[in-house]
Amino acid sequence: MEKRTLGRTGRSVGVIGLGAWQLGADWGSVSTQDALATLHAAVEAGVTFIDTADVYGDGRSEKVIGKLLKELPDAGLTVATKLGRRAQPFEPASFTKDNMKAWVDRSRSNLGVDTLDLVQLHCPPTPVYSTDKVYDALDSMVSKGRIAAYGVSVETCAEAVTAIARPNVASVQIILNPLRQKPLEQVLPAAEAAGVGIIARVPLASGLLSGRYTEDTVFADDDHRTFNRSGEAFDVGETFAGVPFRAGVRAVRRLQQQLPDDEGTLAQTALRWILDQPGVTTVIPGARSPEQARANAAAAELPELSDDVRGVIRRVYDEDIRPLVHNRW
C-alpha cells in the first residue's frame, strides 16, 4: 500500500487506515473475536494506521487494539487515540493538565504501551483549540515521553485552521468525503502549507456511500445512525456526515446511476476520491468484518479518478448536498 508522511509526526503510514469506533460501541454489537479478526485482516491488507479514542466503548476499542499490538509487535503499526470526551463537565475548564495526564495514562494502560504514538484532542469545546495551557500540557507530555506527538480532531473548518497555526500540532482529523467537501477550500491547503497531516474521517458518511441503504433501512437501537440523527448524543455531523438520511440516500442513488461501474465499488470510489485530494495523508474507514476491511484497503490500488468521475461527484454535491451541509461546519 502507498504510504505518506503523517505531518509533523514524521511517521510513514498507509493511505488507507482503519477507524475503530465501531469496535468499541455505537454501531451495533461487535464481538471481541470479530473485532480482532477485522483488525488482523486490515493489517494483512496493508493497513498500518489505526485510529481509536478513549470513549469508544469506554476503552473497549483501545483494549482490543492493545491485544492486537501484543499479537503483532513487529507490524510497524501507528495507533492514534483521542482525549477529552471524558471531561465532566464537558467545558473548557475541564481541560486541565492533571485531567489530560489522567486521560493519557488511562489510554496508555488500555493500549499496553509506554508512549502513545499520537494523541488528538477529541472535538472539544471550540475555545480549547485556542487555549495556550492545553498545548503546554500536551508539550509537557511529549517531553516526558507519555506521548510521541499530538494533533486535533475537529468538527468545523474554522477549528482546523486555528489548530494548524499551532507550531507543534502534528495532524488534523476532519470529516471529508464526497458529501462533505468544504475542507477542500481552506483546511487542506493550509495543512499542506504548514506540513500538518490530514486524517479524513467519516469517509463513507456512516455507510451512506456504500450504496447499500434505502430510505426504509432500519438500524439497531444502539447504533448512532438511529439515536443521533438529530444530534441527540453528539454533533450531528458525525452521523451520515450531517446529511439528512433520506436526502443522502437520494444523492447516493444519483451517484450510482451516473458513475461508471467498472472502477471499483461506490465505497472504493469514495475512498479514492479522498486520497486524490492534495494534502490528505490517510483516510480511516471503519469496518466490522474482515471482508469490509479488505475491501476498504483495496481502494488504495485504484488509479486516480478521471476528470469525468470527479465532475459527477462535484455536481451531485453542488446540486443535492451543498445547501444542506456546506455552511454548517
Tab-separated table of C-alpha atoms in Angstrom, residues 91-97 100 121 124-139 150 152 159 162-163 166-167 169:
chain	number	residue	atom	x	y	z
A	91	GLU	CA	-16.428	22.504	29.065
A	92	PRO	CA	-13.073	24.243	28.525
A	93	ALA	CA	-12.298	24.476	32.250
A	94	SER	CA	-12.129	20.665	32.449
A	95	PHE	CA	-9.140	20.533	30.104
A	96	THR	CA	-6.564	20.864	32.865
A	97	LYS	CA	-3.055	19.449	32.889
A	100	MET	CA	-5.321	15.402	30.441
A	121	LEU	CA	-7.967	16.485	21.188
A	124	PRO	CA	-13.516	19.589	22.482
A	125	PRO	CA	-15.420	22.832	23.050
A	126	THR	CA	-14.205	25.322	20.448
A	127	PRO	CA	-12.294	27.593	22.891
A	128	VAL	CA	-9.974	24.699	23.772
A	129	TYR	CA	-8.297	24.970	20.361
A	130	SER	CA	-7.124	28.484	21.322
A	131	THR	CA	-6.055	27.753	24.912
A	132	ASP	CA	-2.297	28.008	25.479
A	133	LYS	CA	-2.410	25.920	28.662
A	134	VAL	CA	-3.865	22.973	26.747
A	135	TYR	CA	-0.980	22.941	24.286
A	136	ASP	CA	1.506	23.487	27.119
A	137	ALA	CA	0.146	20.361	28.824
A	138	LEU	CA	0.472	18.374	25.608
A	139	ASP	CA	4.021	19.647	25.059
A	150	TYR	CA	-0.312	15.302	19.294
A	152	VAL	CA	-6.604	17.563	16.923
A	159	GLU	CA	-11.376	24.908	14.337
A	162	THR	CA	-6.985	27.583	14.311
A	163	ALA	CA	-5.168	24.377	15.259
A	166	ARG	CA	-0.048	25.953	16.402
A	167	PRO	CA	3.620	25.025	15.890
A	169	VAL	CA	0.158	20.287	16.111
